[in-house]
Each structure stands twice: as C-alpha cells, then as structure tokens.
Coordinates of C-alpha atoms in Angstrom, one line a residue:
P1 CA 0.0 0.1 0.0
L2 CA 2.8 2.4 0.9
V3 CA 4.5 1.8 -2.5
S4 CA 1.2 2.2 -4.4
L5 CA 0.6 5.4 -2.5
L6 CA 4.0 6.7 -3.3
V7 CA 3.7 5.9 -7.0
G8 CA 0.2 7.5 -7.0
G9 CA 1.7 10.6 -5.4
L10 CA 4.6 10.7 -8.0
L11 CA 2.1 10.3 -10.8
L12 CA -0.1 13.0 -9.5
A13 CA 2.9 15.4 -9.0
W14 CA 3.9 14.8 -12.6
A15 CA 0.3 15.3 -13.9
L16 CA 0.1 18.6 -11.9
R17 CA 3.5 19.7 -13.2
F18 CA 2.4 19.1 -16.8
G19 CA -1.0 20.6 -16.2
L20 CA 0.3 23.8 -14.6
A21 CA 3.1 24.0 -17.3
G22 CA 0.5 23.9 -20.0
L23 CA -1.7 26.3 -18.3
G24 CA 1.3 28.8 -17.7
Q25 CA 2.3 28.6 -21.4
Y26 CA -1.4 29.2 -22.4
L27 CA -1.8 32.2 -20.2
A28 CA 1.6 33.6 -21.0
G29 CA 1.0 33.1 -24.8
R30 CA -2.4 34.6 -24.6
S31 CA -1.0 37.7 -22.8
A32 CA 2.0 37.9 -25.2
V33 CA -0.4 37.9 -28.3
R34 CA -2.4 40.6 -26.7
V35 CA 0.7 42.7 -26.1
L36 CA 2.1 42.1 -29.6
N37 CA -1.1 43.0 -31.3
A38 CA -1.5 46.0 -29.3
L39 CA 2.1 47.0 -30.3
R40 CA 1.4 46.3 -34.0
V41 CA -1.7 48.5 -33.8
Q42 CA 0.4 51.2 -32.1
V43 CA 3.1 51.2 -34.7
F44 CA 0.6 51.0 -37.6
S45 CA -1.3 54.0 -36.2
H46 CA 1.9 55.8 -35.7
V47 CA 3.2 55.2 -39.2
Q48 CA -0.2 56.4 -40.6
S49 CA 0.0 59.6 -38.6
L50 CA 3.6 60.5 -39.9
G51 CA 3.9 63.2 -42.6
V52 CA 4.5 62.5 -46.3
G53 CA 8.0 63.9 -46.0
Y54 CA 8.9 60.9 -43.7
F55 CA 7.8 58.4 -46.4
D56 CA 9.7 60.5 -49.0
R57 CA 12.9 59.8 -47.1
A58 CA 12.3 56.3 -45.7
K59 CA 12.1 53.1 -47.7
A60 CA 9.1 50.9 -47.7
G61 CA 11.0 47.6 -47.1
R62 CA 12.6 49.0 -44.0
I63 CA 9.3 50.2 -42.5
I64 CA 7.7 46.8 -43.3
S65 CA 10.7 44.9 -41.7
R66 CA 10.3 46.8 -38.5
I67 CA 6.5 46.3 -38.3
D68 CA 6.4 42.8 -39.2
R69 CA 9.6 40.8 -38.6
D70 CA 10.9 42.9 -35.6
V71 CA 7.5 42.6 -33.6
D72 CA 7.7 38.9 -34.4
T73 CA 11.2 38.6 -33.0
L74 CA 9.8 40.0 -29.6
E75 CA 7.4 37.0 -29.1
P76 CA 9.9 34.5 -27.7
L77 CA 11.3 37.0 -25.2
I78 CA 7.7 37.9 -24.1
V79 CA 6.2 34.4 -24.1
Q80 CA 9.1 32.3 -22.9
G81 CA 11.5 34.8 -21.4
P82 CA 9.7 35.6 -18.1
P83 CA 8.8 32.0 -17.1
E84 CA 12.3 30.8 -17.9
A85 CA 14.0 33.6 -16.0
L86 CA 11.6 33.0 -13.1
S87 CA 12.2 29.3 -13.1
M88 CA 16.0 29.7 -13.1
T89 CA 15.9 32.3 -10.3
L90 CA 13.8 30.2 -8.2
R91 CA 15.9 27.0 -8.7
C92 CA 19.1 28.9 -8.0
L93 CA 17.7 30.5 -4.8
G94 CA 16.3 27.2 -3.6
A95 CA 19.4 25.2 -4.4
G96 CA 21.7 27.9 -2.8
A97 CA 19.5 28.0 0.4
M98 CA 19.7 24.1 0.6
L99 CA 23.3 24.0 0.0
W100 CA 23.9 26.7 2.7
W101 CA 21.8 24.7 5.1
L102 CA 23.8 21.5 4.4
S103 CA 27.3 23.3 4.5
P104 CA 28.2 26.9 4.5
R105 CA 31.7 26.0 3.3
L106 CA 30.3 24.2 0.2
F107 CA 28.2 27.1 -0.7
L108 CA 31.0 29.6 -0.4
A109 CA 33.3 27.3 -2.5
L110 CA 30.7 27.3 -5.3
A111 CA 30.1 31.2 -4.9
L112 CA 33.8 31.6 -6.2
L113 CA 32.3 30.7 -9.6
V114 CA 29.8 33.4 -9.6
P115 CA 32.0 36.4 -10.5
P116 CA 33.5 34.9 -13.7
L117 CA 30.0 33.8 -14.7
V118 CA 28.7 37.4 -14.1
L119 CA 31.6 39.0 -16.2
A120 CA 31.1 36.5 -19.0
S121 CA 27.3 37.0 -19.0
L122 CA 27.8 40.8 -19.3
W123 CA 30.3 40.5 -22.1
F124 CA 28.0 38.0 -23.8
K125 CA 25.0 40.2 -23.4
R126 CA 26.7 43.3 -24.9
A127 CA 28.3 41.4 -27.8
A128 CA 25.0 39.6 -28.5
H129 CA 23.0 42.8 -28.7
R130 CA 25.5 44.4 -30.9
N131 CA 25.6 41.4 -33.2
H132 CA 21.8 40.9 -33.4
A133 CA 21.3 44.6 -34.3
R134 CA 23.7 44.1 -37.3
V135 CA 21.8 41.0 -38.3
A136 CA 18.5 42.8 -38.1
E137 CA 19.8 45.7 -40.2
N138 CA 21.1 43.3 -42.9
R139 CA 17.8 41.4 -42.8
A140 CA 15.9 44.8 -43.3
R141 CA 18.1 45.6 -46.3
F142 CA 17.3 42.4 -48.3
T143 CA 13.7 42.7 -47.3
E144 CA 13.8 46.4 -48.5
H145 CA 15.2 45.2 -51.9
L146 CA 12.6 42.4 -52.1
V147 CA 9.8 44.9 -51.7
E148 CA 11.2 47.3 -54.4
T149 CA 11.6 44.3 -56.7
V150 CA 8.0 43.3 -56.3
A151 CA 6.9 46.9 -56.9
G152 CA 9.1 47.4 -60.0
V153 CA 9.1 44.0 -61.5
R154 CA 7.6 45.3 -64.8
V155 CA 10.5 47.7 -65.2
L156 CA 13.0 45.1 -64.4
Q157 CA 11.6 42.7 -66.9
Q158 CA 11.3 45.3 -69.6
T159 CA 14.8 46.4 -69.2
R160 CA 16.1 43.0 -68.8
Q161 CA 17.7 43.6 -65.5
E162 CA 16.6 40.5 -63.8
S163 CA 20.2 39.1 -63.6
N164 CA 21.8 42.2 -62.3
N165 CA 18.9 42.6 -59.7
Q166 CA 19.3 39.0 -58.6
R167 CA 23.1 39.5 -58.2
R168 CA 22.4 42.4 -56.0
Y169 CA 19.9 40.4 -53.9
Q170 CA 22.5 37.6 -53.5
G171 CA 25.1 40.1 -52.3
L172 CA 22.6 41.4 -49.6
L173 CA 21.9 37.9 -48.6
A174 CA 25.7 37.2 -48.4
A175 CA 26.0 40.2 -46.2
F176 CA 23.3 38.9 -44.0
A177 CA 24.7 35.4 -43.9
Q178 CA 28.1 36.8 -42.8
S179 CA 26.7 38.8 -40.0
L180 CA 24.7 35.7 -38.9
I181 CA 27.8 33.6 -38.9
H182 CA 29.8 36.3 -37.2
N183 CA 27.1 36.4 -34.5
H184 CA 27.3 32.7 -33.9
V185 CA 31.1 32.6 -33.8
T186 CA 31.3 35.5 -31.3
T187 CA 28.5 34.3 -29.0
G188 CA 28.7 30.5 -29.5
W189 CA 31.3 30.0 -26.8
F190 CA 28.9 30.7 -23.9
A191 CA 27.2 27.4 -23.7
P192 CA 30.5 25.5 -23.6
F193 CA 31.8 28.0 -21.1
A194 CA 28.7 27.5 -18.8
G195 CA 29.1 23.7 -19.2
A196 CA 32.8 23.9 -18.1
L197 CA 31.8 26.0 -15.1
T198 CA 29.2 23.3 -14.2
T199 CA 31.8 20.6 -14.5
L200 CA 34.3 22.8 -12.4
G201 CA 31.6 23.3 -9.8
V202 CA 31.1 19.5 -9.3
V203 CA 34.9 19.0 -9.0
V204 CA 35.1 21.9 -6.4
L205 CA 32.2 20.4 -4.5
L206 CA 33.8 16.9 -4.5
G207 CA 37.2 18.2 -3.4
V208 CA 35.7 20.5 -0.7
G209 CA 33.0 17.9 0.3
A210 CA 35.6 15.1 0.6
H211 CA 37.6 17.3 2.9
E212 CA 34.6 18.3 5.0
L213 CA 33.5 14.6 5.2
A214 CA 37.0 13.5 6.3
L215 CA 36.8 16.1 9.1
G216 CA 33.5 14.7 10.0
R217 CA 31.7 18.0 9.4
I218 CA 29.2 16.5 7.0
S219 CA 27.8 12.9 6.5
L220 CA 28.0 10.9 3.4
G221 CA 24.2 11.6 2.9
D222 CA 24.9 15.3 3.1
L223 CA 27.5 15.1 0.4
A224 CA 25.2 13.2 -1.8
A225 CA 22.4 15.8 -1.2
S226 CA 24.9 18.5 -2.0
L227 CA 25.7 17.1 -5.3
F228 CA 21.9 17.2 -6.2
C229 CA 21.9 20.9 -4.9
V230 CA 24.9 21.8 -7.2
Q231 CA 23.0 20.4 -10.1
L232 CA 20.0 22.5 -9.3
F233 CA 22.3 25.6 -8.6
L234 CA 24.5 25.4 -11.7
G235 CA 22.0 23.6 -14.0
P236 CA 20.3 27.0 -15.2
L237 CA 23.9 28.0 -16.5
Q238 CA 23.1 25.7 -19.4
E239 CA 19.9 27.7 -20.1
L240 CA 21.5 31.1 -19.8
S241 CA 22.7 31.0 -23.5
D242 CA 19.2 30.5 -24.8
L243 CA 17.8 33.0 -22.6
F244 CA 20.4 35.6 -23.6
E245 CA 19.6 34.8 -27.3
K246 CA 16.0 35.6 -26.8
Y247 CA 16.9 38.8 -24.9
S248 CA 19.6 39.9 -27.4
N249 CA 17.3 39.4 -30.3
G250 CA 14.3 41.0 -28.6
A251 CA 16.3 44.0 -27.3
A252 CA 17.7 44.7 -30.8
S253 CA 14.3 44.4 -32.4
A254 CA 12.7 46.6 -29.7
Q255 CA 15.4 49.2 -30.3
R256 CA 14.5 49.2 -34.0
I257 CA 10.8 49.5 -33.2
F258 CA 11.4 52.4 -31.0
L259 CA 13.4 54.1 -33.8
L260 CA 10.4 53.7 -35.9
L261 CA 8.1 55.2 -33.2
G262 CA 10.6 58.0 -32.5
P263 CA 9.8 60.3 -35.4
R264 CA 6.8 62.6 -34.6
P265 CA 4.5 64.0 -37.2
E266 CA 6.2 66.9 -38.9
L267 CA 3.1 69.0 -39.3
A268 CA 1.9 69.9 -35.7
E269 CA -1.8 70.3 -35.3
D270 CA -2.9 73.7 -33.6
P271 CA -3.9 73.0 -30.0
A272 CA -7.0 75.2 -30.6
P273 CA -7.9 74.8 -34.3
V274 CA -10.2 77.0 -36.1
A275 CA -13.5 75.4 -36.7
L276 CA -14.7 75.0 -40.4
Q277 CA -18.4 75.7 -40.7
Q278 CA -19.6 76.8 -44.1
V279 CA -16.6 76.7 -46.4
A280 CA -16.8 79.0 -49.4
G281 CA -13.7 77.8 -51.0
E282 CA -11.6 80.9 -51.6
V283 CA -7.7 80.0 -51.6
R284 CA -4.7 82.1 -51.5
F285 CA -1.0 81.4 -51.7
E286 CA 0.7 84.4 -50.2
D287 CA 4.3 84.9 -50.8
V288 CA 5.1 81.2 -50.4
H289 CA 8.7 80.0 -50.2
F290 CA 9.2 76.3 -50.0
R291 CA 12.1 73.7 -50.2
Y292 CA 11.5 69.9 -49.8
D293 CA 15.1 69.9 -48.5
P294 CA 15.6 72.8 -46.1
G295 CA 19.3 72.6 -47.0
S296 CA 18.7 73.0 -50.8
A297 CA 20.1 76.2 -52.3
T298 CA 17.3 76.4 -54.8
P299 CA 13.8 76.7 -53.6
V300 CA 10.8 75.0 -55.3
L301 CA 8.5 77.9 -54.6
D302 CA 10.2 81.3 -54.5
G303 CA 7.7 84.0 -53.3
L304 CA 4.8 82.5 -55.2
S305 CA 1.5 84.4 -54.8
L306 CA -1.8 83.2 -56.3
S307 CA -5.5 83.6 -55.5
L308 CA -8.4 81.4 -56.3
H309 CA -11.8 83.0 -55.7
A310 CA -14.7 80.8 -54.6
G311 CA -16.2 78.9 -57.5
E312 CA -13.3 79.8 -59.8
R313 CA -11.5 77.4 -62.1
V314 CA -7.8 78.3 -62.2
A315 CA -5.3 76.4 -64.3
V316 CA -1.7 76.4 -63.6
S317 CA 0.8 75.7 -66.4
G318 CA 4.6 75.5 -66.7
R319 CA 7.4 73.1 -67.1
T320 CA 8.0 70.0 -65.1
G321 CA 9.8 70.7 -61.9
H322 CA 8.8 74.4 -61.6
G323 CA 6.5 73.9 -58.6
K324 CA 3.1 73.1 -60.1
S325 CA 2.4 69.9 -58.2
T326 CA 4.0 71.3 -55.0
L327 CA 0.9 73.6 -54.8
V328 CA -1.1 70.5 -54.3
Q329 CA 1.1 69.3 -51.5
L330 CA 0.7 72.6 -49.7
L331 CA -3.0 73.1 -50.3
T332 CA -3.7 69.5 -48.9
R333 CA -1.3 70.3 -46.1
F334 CA 1.0 67.5 -46.6
Y335 CA 3.8 70.1 -46.2
D336 CA 4.0 73.5 -44.8
P337 CA 5.7 76.5 -46.5
Q338 CA 8.9 77.7 -44.9
R339 CA 7.7 81.3 -45.4
G340 CA 4.4 82.9 -46.4
Q341 CA 1.1 81.2 -45.9
V342 CA -1.7 79.2 -47.6
T343 CA -5.2 80.2 -46.7
L344 CA -8.6 78.8 -47.1
D345 CA -11.5 81.5 -46.6
G346 CA -8.9 83.7 -45.0
G347 CA -7.7 81.2 -42.5
D348 CA -4.1 79.9 -42.4
L349 CA -4.2 76.2 -43.0
R350 CA -1.8 75.7 -40.1
R351 CA -4.7 77.0 -37.8
L352 CA -7.2 74.6 -39.3
S353 CA -7.7 71.0 -38.3
T354 CA -6.1 68.7 -40.9
G355 CA -8.7 66.3 -40.9
A356 CA -11.5 68.8 -41.3
L357 CA -9.5 70.6 -44.1
R358 CA -9.1 67.5 -46.1
R359 CA -12.7 66.7 -46.0
H360 CA -13.4 69.9 -47.9
I361 CA -10.6 69.2 -50.5
G362 CA -10.8 66.6 -53.2
V363 CA -7.7 65.5 -55.3
V364 CA -7.5 63.5 -58.5
L365 CA -3.8 62.8 -59.2
Q366 CA -2.2 61.7 -62.5
D367 CA -1.2 58.6 -60.8
S368 CA -4.4 57.1 -59.6
V369 CA -4.2 54.9 -56.5
L370 CA -6.8 52.3 -55.6
F371 CA -6.9 49.6 -52.8
S372 CA -7.6 45.9 -52.9
G373 CA -11.2 45.2 -53.1
S374 CA -14.0 45.7 -55.6
V375 CA -14.9 48.9 -57.5
L376 CA -17.6 49.6 -55.2
D377 CA -15.3 49.2 -52.2
N378 CA -13.1 52.0 -53.7
L379 CA -16.0 54.2 -54.4
R380 CA -17.4 53.8 -50.9
Q381 CA -14.1 55.5 -49.6
G382 CA -15.5 58.7 -51.0
Q383 CA -18.7 58.4 -49.1
P384 CA -18.5 55.8 -46.3
G385 CA -21.9 54.1 -45.5
A386 CA -23.4 54.8 -49.0
D387 CA -25.3 51.9 -50.5
D388 CA -24.7 50.3 -53.9
F389 CA -27.5 52.3 -55.5
T390 CA -26.0 55.6 -54.4
L391 CA -22.6 54.7 -55.7
K392 CA -23.8 53.6 -59.1
A393 CA -25.9 56.7 -59.3
A394 CA -22.9 58.9 -58.7
A395 CA -21.0 57.2 -61.7
E396 CA -24.1 57.8 -63.9
A397 CA -24.3 61.4 -62.8
L398 CA -20.6 61.7 -63.7
G399 CA -21.4 60.1 -67.1
V400 CA -19.2 57.1 -66.7
R401 CA -21.4 54.3 -65.4
E402 CA -21.2 52.5 -68.8
L403 CA -17.4 52.5 -68.7
L404 CA -17.4 50.9 -65.3
E405 CA -20.2 48.4 -66.3
R406 CA -18.0 47.1 -69.1
L407 CA -15.5 45.7 -66.6
P408 CA -15.5 41.9 -66.4
R409 CA -17.8 41.8 -63.2
G410 CA -19.0 45.4 -63.7
F411 CA -18.9 47.4 -60.3
D412 CA -18.0 44.1 -58.4
T413 CA -14.7 43.8 -60.4
E414 CA -11.8 43.2 -58.1
V415 CA -9.3 46.0 -58.8
G416 CA -6.2 44.1 -57.3
P417 CA -3.3 45.6 -55.3
L418 CA -3.1 49.3 -56.0
G419 CA -5.6 48.9 -58.9
S420 CA -3.2 46.6 -60.9
R421 CA -6.0 44.8 -62.7
L422 CA -7.3 47.9 -64.1
S423 CA -5.9 50.1 -66.8
Q424 CA -4.6 53.5 -65.9
G425 CA -7.6 55.2 -67.6
Q426 CA -10.0 52.9 -65.7
R427 CA -8.4 53.7 -62.4
Q428 CA -8.7 57.4 -63.1
V429 CA -12.4 57.1 -63.9
V430 CA -12.8 55.3 -60.5
C431 CA -10.9 58.0 -58.8
L432 CA -13.1 60.7 -60.4
V433 CA -16.2 59.1 -59.2
R434 CA -14.8 58.6 -55.7
T435 CA -13.9 62.3 -55.6
F436 CA -17.4 63.2 -56.8
L437 CA -19.0 61.2 -54.0
A438 CA -16.9 63.0 -51.3
D439 CA -18.4 66.4 -52.5
P440 CA -15.5 68.6 -51.9
V441 CA -15.6 72.3 -51.9
V442 CA -12.2 72.7 -53.4
L443 CA -11.3 70.4 -56.3
I444 CA -7.7 69.7 -57.4
L445 CA -7.2 68.0 -60.7
D446 CA -3.6 67.1 -61.6
E447 CA -4.0 66.1 -65.3
A448 CA -6.9 63.9 -64.3
T449 CA -7.7 62.7 -67.7
S450 CA -4.1 62.3 -69.0
A451 CA -4.5 58.5 -69.3
V452 CA -8.0 58.3 -70.8
D453 CA -8.5 57.7 -74.5
V454 CA -9.9 60.4 -76.7
Q455 CA -13.5 59.1 -76.8
T456 CA -13.6 58.5 -73.0
E457 CA -11.9 61.9 -72.4
R458 CA -14.8 63.7 -74.1
K459 CA -17.3 62.0 -71.6
V460 CA -15.1 62.7 -68.7
Q461 CA -14.6 66.3 -69.6
R462 CA -18.4 66.8 -69.8
A463 CA -18.8 65.2 -66.5
L464 CA -15.9 67.4 -65.0
G465 CA -17.8 70.4 -66.2
R466 CA -20.7 69.4 -63.9
L467 CA -18.4 68.3 -61.2
C468 CA -16.5 71.6 -61.2
K469 CA -19.7 73.8 -61.3
G470 CA -19.9 75.7 -58.0
R471 CA -16.6 74.6 -56.7
T472 CA -13.2 76.2 -56.6
V473 CA -11.0 74.2 -58.9
L474 CA -7.1 74.2 -59.1
L475 CA -6.2 72.5 -62.4
I476 CA -2.6 71.5 -62.8
A477 CA -2.1 70.9 -66.5
H478 CA 0.6 69.7 -68.8
R479 CA -1.4 70.0 -71.9
L480 CA -2.7 73.5 -73.2
S481 CA -5.9 72.0 -74.5
T482 CA -6.9 71.5 -70.9
V483 CA -5.8 75.0 -69.9
R484 CA -7.7 77.2 -72.2
D485 CA -11.2 76.6 -70.9
A486 CA -10.2 77.7 -67.4
D487 CA -11.5 81.0 -66.1
R488 CA -8.0 82.1 -65.4
I489 CA -4.5 80.8 -66.2
A490 CA -1.3 81.2 -64.2
V491 CA 2.1 80.4 -65.7
I492 CA 4.6 79.2 -63.2
E493 CA 8.4 79.6 -63.9
R494 CA 11.1 78.8 -61.3
G495 CA 8.6 78.8 -58.6
R496 CA 7.0 82.1 -59.4
V497 CA 3.9 83.2 -61.1
V498 CA 5.2 85.0 -64.3
E499 CA 1.8 85.4 -66.1
E500 CA -1.8 85.5 -65.2
G501 CA -4.9 86.0 -67.0
T502 CA -7.5 84.4 -69.4
H503 CA -6.6 82.4 -72.4
T504 CA -7.6 85.1 -74.7
G505 CA -6.0 87.9 -72.6
L506 CA -2.7 86.0 -72.3
L507 CA -2.6 85.4 -76.1
Q508 CA -3.2 89.1 -76.9
R509 CA -0.4 90.0 -74.3
G510 CA 2.0 88.2 -76.5
G511 CA 4.0 87.0 -73.5
R512 CA 5.4 83.6 -72.4
Y513 CA 2.0 81.8 -72.6
A514 CA 1.4 83.1 -76.1
A515 CA 4.7 81.8 -77.2
M516 CA 4.0 78.4 -75.5
W517 CA 0.7 78.3 -77.4
A518 CA 2.2 79.1 -80.7
A519 CA 4.8 76.4 -80.3
V520 CA 2.2 73.8 -79.4
R521 CA 0.0 74.7 -82.3
G522 CA 2.9 74.2 -84.6
Q523 CA 3.7 70.7 -83.1
A524 CA 0.1 69.5 -82.9
E525 CA -2.9 71.0 -84.5
G526 CA -5.6 72.0 -81.9
G527 CA -3.1 72.7 -79.1
T528 CA -2.7 69.1 -77.7
G529 CA 1.1 69.3 -77.3
S530 CA 2.8 69.2 -73.9
V531 CA 3.9 72.2 -72.1
D532 CA 7.4 70.8 -71.8
E533 CA 7.6 70.6 -75.6
A534 CA 6.4 74.1 -75.9
W535 CA 8.9 75.5 -73.6
A536 CA 11.8 73.6 -75.3
A537 CA 10.7 74.9 -78.7
P538 CA 12.7 77.9 -80.0

C-alpha cells in the first residue's frame, strides 16, 4: 500500500506539473499575443500619422521589416523569457539555500564561480545585442530590396535587369549570412563555457566535500544531497545561453521598433484649431517660399502668390519641376511652407484641423491609387456608408457608369493591389467618381484625364464640367488644350507666377503663354502638345 501510495503521489505530481506548465504557457502566450497585437496597432497607427516627408525619405521595405519581422522577434522574449527567467531564479535561490543549510563552506566554495559567470554574462549580453542589431539591419536591407523588386518587376523585366537585380539580392543575402555567422562565432562560446563552469563546480564540490567529510563536518548523505543541490544551482547556467539569445534578439528588435516610433508628425496640429463651418472655397497662396530639402540652395517655390476665388476654375501651367504639383502638396497640407502662408477662406491652413481641411478638398492625381477590393469598395471610400445604388448613381451622374459596367464583373470587379487589374484610364475614372462622392468644396485636378482615351476623355470632360460647377478648382495641366477653358490661367516659372490671365487675354498680351501656345500649335494642331515641348521649342 505504501509503494502504491508513493507511486500514485509521484504520478499526481507529474500530472500537476504538466498541467500547470501547459496552463502557464497558455496564459503567457495569450498575454503575449495581446501585447504584440497592441504593439502592432500602435506602430501601424503611428506610421499612418507620419507626414508625407517621412515616407519620401524612408524606404517601404525598412518600415515593413520593423513592423512585421521585428515585432515577431519579440514574441519568444515575451512568451518564454519571463517564465524561464523566473524558473532559473527560483531554482538557483532554492538550491543555494539548501546548500547553505547543508554546509556553508560548500556554498562559499561554489560562490567563487559566480564572479567569472557574471563577467562572462555581461560581455556576452553586450556582444550579442550588438551582433543581433547588425543581423536585423542586414535582414531589413534584403527585405527592402525584395519589396522594391515586387513593386518594380515590370520595369526590371522590360529592361532585362533580372540578372543584375538577382546578383544584388544575392550580395545582400551574403552580407546577412556573414553577419549571422559572425554572431554565432562571437557568442557561441557561452554554452560550452557554462558547461565547463558546471563541471568545475562539481569538481570543487567533490574536493571540498571530501575534505569536510574527512573532518566529520558532514555525512555521506549530506555530500550526496549537496551534489543534487549543485546540479540545481549550476544547471540553469546551461539555459542562460538560450535566454540571452532571446533577450538580445528582442532587445535589438525593440530598439529598431522604438526608432520607428521616434519620429513625430512633422506637421503639428494647432492645439485650438479654427472650426470650419460653411466653407466658401477661397484659396490664397501668399508669398510662399518652400523647399522639400531645407538645406537645398534652390527653392521649389520662391515668393509665389496666387489667388483662387470661390467657385473659380484656375489652371496652372509650366514646365515640369517648376512647382506646379507642389501647390497640391501645400494646399492639402502634406507640407507647410517655410515662409508665407496658404489660406482657405482667409484662415491659415496651419490654424485649421487637418482632418476637417481634407474633408473639404478633393484631389484626383495623374497617378491614380486604388486599394484591394471591388470597384464599389473603392467608391465607398468617397462616401462611407453609402449603398450600392448611391454609388452607381454617382457614376451615372458623372457620365461614366457605362465605362465601369464594361468591366468583367461590372462594379463588383476586383481591382487588385493598387488597382493593378485595371488600366490606368479605368483607375482614373474610379478616382473621379470617388472624388465626386466626397463632394469637396475645393477640387484639385492634376492632369486627371491624361491616361484616358480620346472618346472617354470627351465623356469625362463633360462630367468634369458638371463636377466643377460651384466649386473652386485648381487645375494642374501639362497639356494646353486642358488649360484654355479655365476661368484664369497662371504660368509658373522657377517657383513664381510670371503670367496670369484668361486664355484670350494672355494670347493678346504676347508673352510667355502666347509663345508656348504658338509652339504647341505648330507641333500638334488643336493645341494638344505638352507644355514641356512648348517650352523647349525655339
């Protein structure tokens, strides 16, 4: 009966051990998943809040690597690190207390091994952290290259640069492998070192224990028990290597995540923003000076002044790189001017709530951007909560419903990542309808019909006429055929407005616009040539 009771107790103890271990892992895992998901949401939210200037400087692959891989690397540290560290601490303290109770001399003899262990641990921790940071950086580089390759695969195939691109990728992988090998070589000695300390501890214990036994200070049973305590005391040394590995990986990844969380939004919100009630749509650029790079010697806009009256359609023309598209960046407040101000209804944009400002400004760019989902999903971004009937009615009001119904599945057609399954013209049509649904007071068109065929362009131009009615319109144009129907035309050169007036008035003035128009008429009858070609003409 006694043996059965002991066996039963032992089995129950093992069952409790496995059960509690499983419960501990479950609770730790669930808590870690919650923490990691909360961290992912925080990082994602922070990245969305950063200004456009940050994304102009940073590379997408590096950002993705930090949000995805570096957060994943924290999981072993959060899930397994605390239980392992607690277990090691409790075993060491318990074994040390038992050993002190059996023989203080044996305990003090083993304590001599602690200083070299602490010094080795500190050195290992510092070296591992430095090496893991280097490994993480090299991993981010080949991830960054992979993202750029996926985004530019068409260009690579068209220019037949696959081999060169692959060699560059292999070079990045080689640098990553070299840093990984260096890390293992540098830090791989710690586990054998801990094993050697454990063996040395047993030797010391046998020597000191034999001496104590000979003097009759301890019994043979005490010596046997002390050997068991030594294994408990020094056993965790074998696990320190794995624990330090988790810590070093996690610390290096956490540092990279904090670097991503470090940059603050460049455009500060006014603590007491001016409320936008009824917006008329009067826009003014007043003596605006702007550089994308504050250290650049040449400004993009150099004292530019331009007014758009409420309900007026103003076209801006000029050569590429002279500041036309920068007006869009400033008016939507993706950037702030270094000097001067941009106002809406007399209020400096820096005093307005950015969210409220952008609700009143609609933008259709030359490079149309869509998101994965159906055409209806993308249209609903212009008017969240709208039903399918409202979305289709908007397309019909704009005169392009027939164009969208020709798609393989009509409005239910999946557009693909960034709209890759649609032609550029089809993407622009979807963007036009999306902007129409948003019903902005100020409308910005950056060559919105440049990728639409001639027949479709006629329909879209008629629809744009209805869309622009009653709204303030800033039209960025590269083709003079688009410019001539505007209420007023502003010609920009070197970041300044050099001419301003109606199409007829500017032609009669015989200035820069008239010379551009004459050059374009000579290149393409009807004025459909590009502004850059006109400026290059003699």
